[in-house]
PDB file of C-alpha atoms in Angstrom:
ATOM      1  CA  UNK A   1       0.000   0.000   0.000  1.00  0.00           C
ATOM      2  CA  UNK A   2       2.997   2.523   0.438  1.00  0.00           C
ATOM      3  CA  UNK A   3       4.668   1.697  -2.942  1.00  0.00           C
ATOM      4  CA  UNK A   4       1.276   2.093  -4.109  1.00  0.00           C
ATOM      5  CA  UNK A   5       0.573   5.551  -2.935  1.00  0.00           C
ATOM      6  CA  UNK A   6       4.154   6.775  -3.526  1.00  0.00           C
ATOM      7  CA  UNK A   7       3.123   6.239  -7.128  1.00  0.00           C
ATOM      8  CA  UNK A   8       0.188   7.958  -6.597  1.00  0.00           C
ATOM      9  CA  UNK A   9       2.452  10.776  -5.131  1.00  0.00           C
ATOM     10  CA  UNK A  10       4.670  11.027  -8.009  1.00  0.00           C
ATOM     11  CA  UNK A  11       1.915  11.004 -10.532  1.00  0.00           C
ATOM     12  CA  UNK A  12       0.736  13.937  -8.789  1.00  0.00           C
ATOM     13  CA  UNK A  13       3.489  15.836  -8.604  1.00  0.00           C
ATOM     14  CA  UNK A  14       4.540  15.226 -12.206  1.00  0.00           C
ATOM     15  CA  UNK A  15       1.083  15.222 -13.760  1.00  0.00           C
ATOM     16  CA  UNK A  16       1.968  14.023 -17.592  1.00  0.00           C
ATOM     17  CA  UNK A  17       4.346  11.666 -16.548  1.00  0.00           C
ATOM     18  CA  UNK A  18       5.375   9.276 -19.053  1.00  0.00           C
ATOM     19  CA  UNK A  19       5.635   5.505 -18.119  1.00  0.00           C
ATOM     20  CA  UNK A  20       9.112   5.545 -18.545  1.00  0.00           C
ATOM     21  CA  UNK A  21       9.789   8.364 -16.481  1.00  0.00           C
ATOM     22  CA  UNK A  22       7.730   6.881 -13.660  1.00  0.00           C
ATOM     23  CA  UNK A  23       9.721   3.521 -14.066  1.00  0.00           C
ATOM     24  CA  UNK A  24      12.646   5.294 -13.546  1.00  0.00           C
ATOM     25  CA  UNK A  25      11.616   7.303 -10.457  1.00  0.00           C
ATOM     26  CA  UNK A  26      10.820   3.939  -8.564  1.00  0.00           C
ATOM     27  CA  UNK A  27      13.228   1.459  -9.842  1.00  0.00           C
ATOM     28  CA  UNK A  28      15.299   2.112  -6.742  1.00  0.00           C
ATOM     29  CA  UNK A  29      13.080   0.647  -4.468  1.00  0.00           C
ATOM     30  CA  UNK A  30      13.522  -2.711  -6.015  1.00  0.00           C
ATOM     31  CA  UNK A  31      16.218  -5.351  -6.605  1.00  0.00           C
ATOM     32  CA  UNK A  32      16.423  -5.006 -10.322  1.00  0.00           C
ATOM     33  CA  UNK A  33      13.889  -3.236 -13.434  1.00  0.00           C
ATOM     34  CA  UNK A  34      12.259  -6.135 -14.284  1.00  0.00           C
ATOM     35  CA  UNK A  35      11.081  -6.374 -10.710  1.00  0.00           C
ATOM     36  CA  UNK A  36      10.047  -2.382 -10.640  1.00  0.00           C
ATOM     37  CA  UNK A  37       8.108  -3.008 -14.228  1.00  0.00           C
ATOM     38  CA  UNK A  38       6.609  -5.861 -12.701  1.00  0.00           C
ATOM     39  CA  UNK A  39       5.438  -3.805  -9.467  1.00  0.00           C
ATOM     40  CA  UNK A  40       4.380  -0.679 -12.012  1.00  0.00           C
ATOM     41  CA  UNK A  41       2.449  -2.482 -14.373  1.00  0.00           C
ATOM     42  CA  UNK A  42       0.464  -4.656 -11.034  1.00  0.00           C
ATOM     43  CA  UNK A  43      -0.147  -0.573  -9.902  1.00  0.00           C
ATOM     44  CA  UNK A  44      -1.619   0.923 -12.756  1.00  0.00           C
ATOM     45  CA  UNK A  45      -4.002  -2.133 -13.323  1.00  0.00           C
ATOM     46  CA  UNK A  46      -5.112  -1.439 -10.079  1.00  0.00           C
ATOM     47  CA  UNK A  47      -5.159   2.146  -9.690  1.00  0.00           C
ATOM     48  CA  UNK A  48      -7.312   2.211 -13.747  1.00  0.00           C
ATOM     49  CA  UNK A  49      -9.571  -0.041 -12.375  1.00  0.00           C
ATOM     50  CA  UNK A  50     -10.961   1.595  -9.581  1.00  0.00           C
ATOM     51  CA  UNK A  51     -10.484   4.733 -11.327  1.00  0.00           C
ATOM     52  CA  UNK A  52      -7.631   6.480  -9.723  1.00  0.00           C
ATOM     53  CA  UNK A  53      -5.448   7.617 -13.195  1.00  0.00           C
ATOM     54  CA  UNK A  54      -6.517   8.113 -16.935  1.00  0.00           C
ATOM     55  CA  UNK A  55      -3.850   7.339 -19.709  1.00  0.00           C
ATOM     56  CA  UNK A  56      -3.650   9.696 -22.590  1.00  0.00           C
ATOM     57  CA  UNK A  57      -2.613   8.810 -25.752  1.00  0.00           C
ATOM     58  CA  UNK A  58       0.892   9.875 -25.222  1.00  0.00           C
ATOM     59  CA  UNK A  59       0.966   7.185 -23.022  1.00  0.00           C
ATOM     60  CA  UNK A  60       1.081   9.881 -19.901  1.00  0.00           C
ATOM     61  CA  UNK A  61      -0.350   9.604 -16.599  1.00  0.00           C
ATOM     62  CA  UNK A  62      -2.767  12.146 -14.603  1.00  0.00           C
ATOM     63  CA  UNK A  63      -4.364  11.487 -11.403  1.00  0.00           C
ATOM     64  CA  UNK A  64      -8.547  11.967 -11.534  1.00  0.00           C
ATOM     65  CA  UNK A  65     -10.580  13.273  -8.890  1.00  0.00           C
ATOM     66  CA  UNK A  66     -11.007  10.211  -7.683  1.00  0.00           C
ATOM     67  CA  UNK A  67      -7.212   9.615  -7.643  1.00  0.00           C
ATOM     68  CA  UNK A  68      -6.912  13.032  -5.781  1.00  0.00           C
ATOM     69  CA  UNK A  69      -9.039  12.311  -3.027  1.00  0.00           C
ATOM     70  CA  UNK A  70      -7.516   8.793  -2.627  1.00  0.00           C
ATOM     71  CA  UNK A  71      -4.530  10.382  -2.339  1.00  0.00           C
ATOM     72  CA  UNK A  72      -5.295  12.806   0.010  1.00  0.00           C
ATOM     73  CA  UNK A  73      -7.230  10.676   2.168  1.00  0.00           C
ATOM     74  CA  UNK A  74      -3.833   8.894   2.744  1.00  0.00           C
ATOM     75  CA  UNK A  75      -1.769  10.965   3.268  1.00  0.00           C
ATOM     76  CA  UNK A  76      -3.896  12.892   6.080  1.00  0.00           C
ATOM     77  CA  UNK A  77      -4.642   9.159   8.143  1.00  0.00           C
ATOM     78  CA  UNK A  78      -0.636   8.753   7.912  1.00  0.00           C
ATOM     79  CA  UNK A  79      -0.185  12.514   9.237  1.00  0.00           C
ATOM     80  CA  UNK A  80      -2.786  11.484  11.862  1.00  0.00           C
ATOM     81  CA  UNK A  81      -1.204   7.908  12.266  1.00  0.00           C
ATOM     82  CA  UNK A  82       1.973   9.692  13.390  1.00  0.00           C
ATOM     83  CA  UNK A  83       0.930  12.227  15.726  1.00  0.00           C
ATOM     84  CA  UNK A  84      -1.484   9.538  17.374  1.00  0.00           C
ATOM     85  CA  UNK A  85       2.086   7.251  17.972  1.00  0.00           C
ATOM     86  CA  UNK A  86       4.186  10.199  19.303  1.00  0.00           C
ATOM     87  CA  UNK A  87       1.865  10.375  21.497  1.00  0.00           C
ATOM     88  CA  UNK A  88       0.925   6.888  22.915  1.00  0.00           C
ATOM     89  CA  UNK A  89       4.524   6.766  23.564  1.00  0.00           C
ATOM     90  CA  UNK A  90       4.847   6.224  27.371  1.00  0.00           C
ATOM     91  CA  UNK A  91       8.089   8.471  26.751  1.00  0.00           C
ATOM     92  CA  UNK A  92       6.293  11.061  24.683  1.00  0.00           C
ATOM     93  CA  UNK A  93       7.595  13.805  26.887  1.00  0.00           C
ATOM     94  CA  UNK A  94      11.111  12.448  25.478  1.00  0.00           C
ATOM     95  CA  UNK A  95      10.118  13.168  21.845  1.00  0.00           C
ATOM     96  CA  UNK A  96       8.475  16.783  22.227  1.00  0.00           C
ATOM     97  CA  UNK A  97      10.308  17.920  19.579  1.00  0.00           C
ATOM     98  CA  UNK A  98       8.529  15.727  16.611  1.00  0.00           C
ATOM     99  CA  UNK A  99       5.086  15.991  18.338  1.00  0.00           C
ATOM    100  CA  UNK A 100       5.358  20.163  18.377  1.00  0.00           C
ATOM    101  CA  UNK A 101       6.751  19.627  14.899  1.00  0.00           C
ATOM    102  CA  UNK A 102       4.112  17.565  14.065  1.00  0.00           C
ATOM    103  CA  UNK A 103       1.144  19.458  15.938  1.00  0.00           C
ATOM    104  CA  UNK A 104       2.338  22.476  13.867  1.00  0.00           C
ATOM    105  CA  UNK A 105       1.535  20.615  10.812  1.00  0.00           C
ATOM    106  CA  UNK A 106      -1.800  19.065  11.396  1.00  0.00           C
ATOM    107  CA  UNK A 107      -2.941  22.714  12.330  1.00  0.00           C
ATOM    108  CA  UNK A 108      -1.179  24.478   9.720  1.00  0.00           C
ATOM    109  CA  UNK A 109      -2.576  21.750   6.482  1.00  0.00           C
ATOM    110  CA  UNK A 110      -6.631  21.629   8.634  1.00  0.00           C
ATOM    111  CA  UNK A 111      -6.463  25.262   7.933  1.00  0.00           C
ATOM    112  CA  UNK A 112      -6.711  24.795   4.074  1.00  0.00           C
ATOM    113  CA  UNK A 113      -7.829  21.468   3.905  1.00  0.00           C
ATOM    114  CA  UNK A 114     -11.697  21.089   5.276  1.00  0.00           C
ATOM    115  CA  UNK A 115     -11.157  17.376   4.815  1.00  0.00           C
ATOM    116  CA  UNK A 116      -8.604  16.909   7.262  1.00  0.00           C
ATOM    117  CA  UNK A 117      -9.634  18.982   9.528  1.00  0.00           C
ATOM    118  CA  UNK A 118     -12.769  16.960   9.795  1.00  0.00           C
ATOM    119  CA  UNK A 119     -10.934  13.781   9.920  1.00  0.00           C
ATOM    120  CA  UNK A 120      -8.258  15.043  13.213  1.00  0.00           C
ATOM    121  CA  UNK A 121     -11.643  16.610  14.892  1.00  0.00           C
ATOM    122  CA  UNK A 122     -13.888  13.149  14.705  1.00  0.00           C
ATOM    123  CA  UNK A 123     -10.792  10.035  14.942  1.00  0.00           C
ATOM    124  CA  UNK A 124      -8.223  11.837  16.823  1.00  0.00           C
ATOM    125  CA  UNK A 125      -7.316   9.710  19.854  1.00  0.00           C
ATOM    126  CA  UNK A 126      -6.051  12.198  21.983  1.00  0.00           C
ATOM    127  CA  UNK A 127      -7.957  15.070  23.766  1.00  0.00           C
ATOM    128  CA  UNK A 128      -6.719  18.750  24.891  1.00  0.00           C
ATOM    129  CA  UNK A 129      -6.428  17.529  28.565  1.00  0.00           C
ATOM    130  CA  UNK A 130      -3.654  15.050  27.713  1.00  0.00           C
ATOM    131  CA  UNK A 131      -2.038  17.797  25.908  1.00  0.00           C
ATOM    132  CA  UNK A 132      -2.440  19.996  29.030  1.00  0.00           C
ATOM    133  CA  UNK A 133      -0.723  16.828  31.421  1.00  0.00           C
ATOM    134  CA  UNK A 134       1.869  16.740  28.419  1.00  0.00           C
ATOM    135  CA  UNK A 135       2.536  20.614  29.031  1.00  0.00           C
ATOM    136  CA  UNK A 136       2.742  20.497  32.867  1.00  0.00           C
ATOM    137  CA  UNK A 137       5.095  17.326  32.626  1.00  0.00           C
ATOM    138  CA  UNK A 138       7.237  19.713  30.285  1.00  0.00           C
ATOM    139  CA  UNK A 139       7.304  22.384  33.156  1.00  0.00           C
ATOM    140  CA  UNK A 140       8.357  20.475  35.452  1.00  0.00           C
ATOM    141  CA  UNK A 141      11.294  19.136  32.784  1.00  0.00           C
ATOM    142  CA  UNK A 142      12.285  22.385  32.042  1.00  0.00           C
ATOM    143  CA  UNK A 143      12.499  23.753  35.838  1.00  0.00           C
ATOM    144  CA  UNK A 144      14.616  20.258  36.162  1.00  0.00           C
ATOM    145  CA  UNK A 145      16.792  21.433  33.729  1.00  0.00           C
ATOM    146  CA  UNK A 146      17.169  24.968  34.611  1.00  0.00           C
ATOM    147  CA  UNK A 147      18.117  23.788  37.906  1.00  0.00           C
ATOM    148  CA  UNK A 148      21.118  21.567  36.589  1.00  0.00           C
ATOM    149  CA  UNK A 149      22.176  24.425  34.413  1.00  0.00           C
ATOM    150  CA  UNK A 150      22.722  26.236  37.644  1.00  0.00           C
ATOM    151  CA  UNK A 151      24.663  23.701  39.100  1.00  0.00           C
ATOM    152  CA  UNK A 152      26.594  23.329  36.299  1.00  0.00           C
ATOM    153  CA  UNK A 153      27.383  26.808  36.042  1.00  0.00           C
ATOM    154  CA  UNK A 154      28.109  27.119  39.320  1.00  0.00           C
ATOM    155  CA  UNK A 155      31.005  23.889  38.846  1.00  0.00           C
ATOM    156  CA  UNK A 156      32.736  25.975  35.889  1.00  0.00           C
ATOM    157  CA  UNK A 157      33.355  28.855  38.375  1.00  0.00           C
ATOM    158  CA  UNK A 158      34.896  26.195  40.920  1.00  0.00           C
ATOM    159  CA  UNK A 159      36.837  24.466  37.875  1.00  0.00           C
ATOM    160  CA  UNK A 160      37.870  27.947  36.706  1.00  0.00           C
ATOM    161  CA  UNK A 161      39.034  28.611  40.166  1.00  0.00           C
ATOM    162  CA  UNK A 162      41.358  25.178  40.834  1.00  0.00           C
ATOM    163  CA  UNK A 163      42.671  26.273  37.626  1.00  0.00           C
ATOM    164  CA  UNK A 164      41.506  22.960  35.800  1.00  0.00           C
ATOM    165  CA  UNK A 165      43.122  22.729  32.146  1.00  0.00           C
ATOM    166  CA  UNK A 166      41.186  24.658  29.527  1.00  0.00           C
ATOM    167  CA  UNK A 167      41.573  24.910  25.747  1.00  0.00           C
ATOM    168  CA  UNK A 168      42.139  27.842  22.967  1.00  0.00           C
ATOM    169  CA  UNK A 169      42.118  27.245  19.202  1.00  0.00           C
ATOM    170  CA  UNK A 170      43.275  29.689  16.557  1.00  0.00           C
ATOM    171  CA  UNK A 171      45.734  29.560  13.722  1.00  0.00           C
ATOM    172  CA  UNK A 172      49.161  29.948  13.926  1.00  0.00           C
ATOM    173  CA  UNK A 173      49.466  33.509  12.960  1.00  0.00           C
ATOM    174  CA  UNK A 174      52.572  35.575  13.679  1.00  0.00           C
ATOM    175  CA  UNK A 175      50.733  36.787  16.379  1.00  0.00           C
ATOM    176  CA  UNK A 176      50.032  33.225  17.869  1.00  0.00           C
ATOM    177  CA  UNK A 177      53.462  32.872  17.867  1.00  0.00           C
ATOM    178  CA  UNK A 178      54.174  35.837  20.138  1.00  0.00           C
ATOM    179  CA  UNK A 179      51.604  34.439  22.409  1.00  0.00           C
ATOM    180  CA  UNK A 180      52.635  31.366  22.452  1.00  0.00           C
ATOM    181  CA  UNK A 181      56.364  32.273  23.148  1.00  0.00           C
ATOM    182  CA  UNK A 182      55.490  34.714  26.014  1.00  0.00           C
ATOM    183  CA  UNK A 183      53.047  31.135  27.506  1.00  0.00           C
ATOM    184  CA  UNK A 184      56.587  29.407  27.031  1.00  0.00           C
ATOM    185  CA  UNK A 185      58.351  31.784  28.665  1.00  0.00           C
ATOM    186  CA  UNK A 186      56.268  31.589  31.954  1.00  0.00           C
ATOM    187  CA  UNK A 187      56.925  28.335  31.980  1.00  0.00           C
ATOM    188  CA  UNK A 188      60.168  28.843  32.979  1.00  0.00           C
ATOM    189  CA  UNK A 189      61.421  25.278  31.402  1.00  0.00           C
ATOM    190  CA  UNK A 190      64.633  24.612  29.797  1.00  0.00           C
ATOM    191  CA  UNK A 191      63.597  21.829  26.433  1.00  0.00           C
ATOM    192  CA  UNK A 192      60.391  20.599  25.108  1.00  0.00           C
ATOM    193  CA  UNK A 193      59.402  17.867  22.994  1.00  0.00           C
ATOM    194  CA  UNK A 194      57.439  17.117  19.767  1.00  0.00           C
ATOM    195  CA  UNK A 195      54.992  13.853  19.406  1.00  0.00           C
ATOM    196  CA  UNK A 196      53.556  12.823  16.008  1.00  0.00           C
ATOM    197  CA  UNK A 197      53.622  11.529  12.207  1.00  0.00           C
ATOM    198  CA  UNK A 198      57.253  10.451  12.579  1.00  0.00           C
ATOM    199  CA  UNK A 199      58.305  11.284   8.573  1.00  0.00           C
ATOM    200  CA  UNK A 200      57.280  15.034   9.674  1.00  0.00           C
ATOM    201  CA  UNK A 201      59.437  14.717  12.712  1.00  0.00           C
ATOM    202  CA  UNK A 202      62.199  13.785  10.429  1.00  0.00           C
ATOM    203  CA  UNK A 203      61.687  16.344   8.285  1.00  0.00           C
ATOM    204  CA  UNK A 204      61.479  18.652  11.189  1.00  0.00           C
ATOM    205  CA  UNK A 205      64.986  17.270  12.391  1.00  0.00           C
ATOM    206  CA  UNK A 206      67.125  18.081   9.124  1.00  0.00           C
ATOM    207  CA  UNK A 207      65.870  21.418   8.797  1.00  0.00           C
ATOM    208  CA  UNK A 208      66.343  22.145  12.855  1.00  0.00           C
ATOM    209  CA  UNK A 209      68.229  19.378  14.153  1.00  0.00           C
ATOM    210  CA  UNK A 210      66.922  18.307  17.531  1.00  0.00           C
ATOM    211  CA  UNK A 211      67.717  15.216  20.081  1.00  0.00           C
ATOM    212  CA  UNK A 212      65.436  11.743  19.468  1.00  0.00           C
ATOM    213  CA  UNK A 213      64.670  10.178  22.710  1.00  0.00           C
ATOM    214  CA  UNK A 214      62.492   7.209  21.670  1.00  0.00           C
ATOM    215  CA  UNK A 215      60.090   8.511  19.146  1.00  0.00           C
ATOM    216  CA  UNK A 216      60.160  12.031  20.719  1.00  0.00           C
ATOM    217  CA  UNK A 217      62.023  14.999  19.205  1.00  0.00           C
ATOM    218  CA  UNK A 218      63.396  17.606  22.247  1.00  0.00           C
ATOM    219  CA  UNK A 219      64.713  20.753  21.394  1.00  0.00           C
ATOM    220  CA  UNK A 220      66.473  23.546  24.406  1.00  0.00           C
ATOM    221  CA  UNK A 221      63.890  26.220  24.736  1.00  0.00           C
ATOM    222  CA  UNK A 222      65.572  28.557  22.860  1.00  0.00           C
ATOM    223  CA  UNK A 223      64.689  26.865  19.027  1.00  0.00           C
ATOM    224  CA  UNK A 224      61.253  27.062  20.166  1.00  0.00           C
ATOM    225  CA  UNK A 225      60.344  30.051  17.731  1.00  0.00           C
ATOM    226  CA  UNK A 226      62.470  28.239  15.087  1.00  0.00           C
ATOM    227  CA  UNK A 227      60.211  25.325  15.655  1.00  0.00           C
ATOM    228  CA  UNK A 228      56.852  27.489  15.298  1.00  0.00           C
ATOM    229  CA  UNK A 229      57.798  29.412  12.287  1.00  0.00           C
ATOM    230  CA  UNK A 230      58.927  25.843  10.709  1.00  0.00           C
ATOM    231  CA  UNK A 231      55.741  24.432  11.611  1.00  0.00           C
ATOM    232  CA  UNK A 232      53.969  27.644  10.438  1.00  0.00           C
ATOM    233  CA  UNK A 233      55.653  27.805   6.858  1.00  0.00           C
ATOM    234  CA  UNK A 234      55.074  23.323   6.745  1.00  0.00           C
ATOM    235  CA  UNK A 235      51.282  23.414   8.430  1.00  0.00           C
ATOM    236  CA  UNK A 236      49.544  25.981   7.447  1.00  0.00           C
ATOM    237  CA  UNK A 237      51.258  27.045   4.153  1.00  0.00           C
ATOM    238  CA  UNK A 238      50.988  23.823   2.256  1.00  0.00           C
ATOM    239  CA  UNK A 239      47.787  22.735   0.689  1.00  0.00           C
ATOM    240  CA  UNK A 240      47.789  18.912   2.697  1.00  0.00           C
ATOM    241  CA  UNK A 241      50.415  19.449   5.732  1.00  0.00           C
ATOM    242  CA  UNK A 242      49.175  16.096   7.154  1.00  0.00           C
ATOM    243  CA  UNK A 243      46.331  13.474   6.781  1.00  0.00           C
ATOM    244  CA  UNK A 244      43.370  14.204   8.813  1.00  0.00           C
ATOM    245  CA  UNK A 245      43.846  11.524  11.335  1.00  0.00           C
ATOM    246  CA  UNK A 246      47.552  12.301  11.552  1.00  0.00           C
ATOM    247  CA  UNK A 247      48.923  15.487  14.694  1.00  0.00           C
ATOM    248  CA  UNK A 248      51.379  16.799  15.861  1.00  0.00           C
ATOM    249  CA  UNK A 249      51.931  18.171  19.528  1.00  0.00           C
ATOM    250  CA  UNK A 250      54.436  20.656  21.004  1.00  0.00           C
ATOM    251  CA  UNK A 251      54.693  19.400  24.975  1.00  0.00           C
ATOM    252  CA  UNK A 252      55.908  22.663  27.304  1.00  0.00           C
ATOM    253  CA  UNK A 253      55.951  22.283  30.943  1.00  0.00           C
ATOM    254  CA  UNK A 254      52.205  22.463  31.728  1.00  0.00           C
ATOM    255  CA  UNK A 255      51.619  23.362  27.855  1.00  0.00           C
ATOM    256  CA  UNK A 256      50.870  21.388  25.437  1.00  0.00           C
ATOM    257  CA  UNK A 257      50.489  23.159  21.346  1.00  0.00           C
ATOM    258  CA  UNK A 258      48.374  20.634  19.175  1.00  0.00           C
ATOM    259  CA  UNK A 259      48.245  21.116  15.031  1.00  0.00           C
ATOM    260  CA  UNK A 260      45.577  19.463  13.209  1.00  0.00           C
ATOM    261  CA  UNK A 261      43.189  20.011  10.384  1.00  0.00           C
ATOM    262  CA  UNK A 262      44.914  23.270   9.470  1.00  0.00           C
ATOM    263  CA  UNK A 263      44.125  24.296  13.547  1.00  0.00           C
ATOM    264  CA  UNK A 264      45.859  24.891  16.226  1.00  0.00           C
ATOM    265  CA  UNK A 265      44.655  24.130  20.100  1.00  0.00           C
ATOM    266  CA  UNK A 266      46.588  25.579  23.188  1.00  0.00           C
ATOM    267  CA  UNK A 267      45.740  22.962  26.301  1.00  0.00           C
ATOM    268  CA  UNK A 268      46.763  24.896  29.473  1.00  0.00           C
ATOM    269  CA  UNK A 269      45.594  25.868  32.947  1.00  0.00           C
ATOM    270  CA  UNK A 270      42.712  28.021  32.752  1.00  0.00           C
ATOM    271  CA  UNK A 271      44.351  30.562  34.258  1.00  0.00           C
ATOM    272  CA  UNK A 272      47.148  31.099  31.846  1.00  0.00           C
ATOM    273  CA  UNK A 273      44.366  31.461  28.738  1.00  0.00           C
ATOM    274  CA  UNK A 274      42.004  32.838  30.569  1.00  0.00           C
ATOM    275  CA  UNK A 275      42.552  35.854  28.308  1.00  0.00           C
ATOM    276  CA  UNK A 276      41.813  34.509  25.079  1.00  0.00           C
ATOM    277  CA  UNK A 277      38.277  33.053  26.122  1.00  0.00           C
TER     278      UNK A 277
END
């Protein structure tokens, strides 16, 4: 009955439609076209004998009246169908969302269609009371939730306070690169260490040769702005720097200076980025 009014459907929205044009519009609901001709040619037996399409002599399709009002008579129990199972759900309140959505449709399309207006007012299985207990239950959902909010709000303050690790993501502009060196500098370290795609570490090491401690490249603090413009000029100048599940990390005391995806992320005590929020 679906396939059958989804043919319906497209004959109405393409009135004229040739057969072949119709074939091709549902073939990919089935296995293979002999199966879809099959399936077309069982439809339009059907729907010509009880009077739901005329064939012209071009061999195109157009819906009657009678057709129309089949149609239509469809697709407003299926509307109805729906919002009658978003509701029935014992976990309706959980799927609010679709039965607004849906609400807002049955009372926008009863507006201009008498028909289905008719049909929601006499077979509709729910009443304006159990949209009034849907409502309150709502309330009460949202006051939960404001009430969390305010918790968690009030846990951000306390994290910001302990001076939990935060996050800041920009490119790495020339400007970056200032920041990031004064970050460094309060640091007070004396190396630091890159982790990642090892050929780019190599590369890394010929231009600005470093010290490999297993498969970690350390440089003295002082090549640090060597580093960044190197990895400025190789990540963010080049058109594919690395793939997208490849990284590379700078590791700085409490620091740490992630590249990916053409993006750089500062990790760092929230009180040292605090700033750039």
């Amino acid at each position: 009955m679906a396939a059958q009014n989804s043919i319906l459907l497209i004959i109405k929205q393409s009135n004229g439609i040739k057969y072949n044009t119709l074939l091709s519009k549902i073939s990919g609901n089935y296995s293979n076209i002999n199966s879809a001709r099959a399936a077309l040619s069982r439809a339009i037996k059907y729907f010509n004998a009880l009077g739901y399409i005329v064939k012209s002599a071009d061999d195109s399709f157009s819906l009657t009246h009678k057709g129309l009002a089949k149609l239509g008579t469809e697709m407003r129990n299926k509307l109805l169908i729906r919002l009658h199972d978003l509701l029935s759900d014992k976990n309706s309140i959980e799927n609010i969302d679709a039965i607004v959505e849906q609400f807002s449709t049955v009372i926008a399309r009863s507006t201009e269609d008498i028909d289905l207006l008719k049909m929601a007012k006499n077979s509709s299985e729910f009443h304006i009371s159990d949209l009034e207990k849907l409502s309150k239950e709502l309330e009460k959902k949202a006051a939960h939730l404001t009430y969390l909010n305010g918790i968690i709000k009030h846990h951000i303050e306390t994290l910001k306070k302990m001076d939990f690790r935060d996050y800041w993501q920009t490119e790495l502009s020339e400007a970056a690169i200032a920041e990031l060196l004064t970050l460094a500098e309060q640091e007070q370290v004396q190396d630091f260490f890159l982790a990642g795609d090892e050929s780019f570490l190599k590369k890394l090491n010929e231009t600005l040769a470093g010290e490999f401690k297993s498969s970690h490249l350390f440089y003295p603090i002082a090549q640090l702005s060597a580093v960044l413009v190197f990895l400025q000029k190789e990540l963010f100048s080049n058109p594919v720097p690395l793939k997208p599940t490849q990284t590379m990390s700078i590791f700085l005391g409490a620091l740490q200076f992630k590249f990916e995806n053409f993006a750089m992320v500062v990790f760092a005590p929230y009180a040292k980025i605090k700033h750039k929020r």
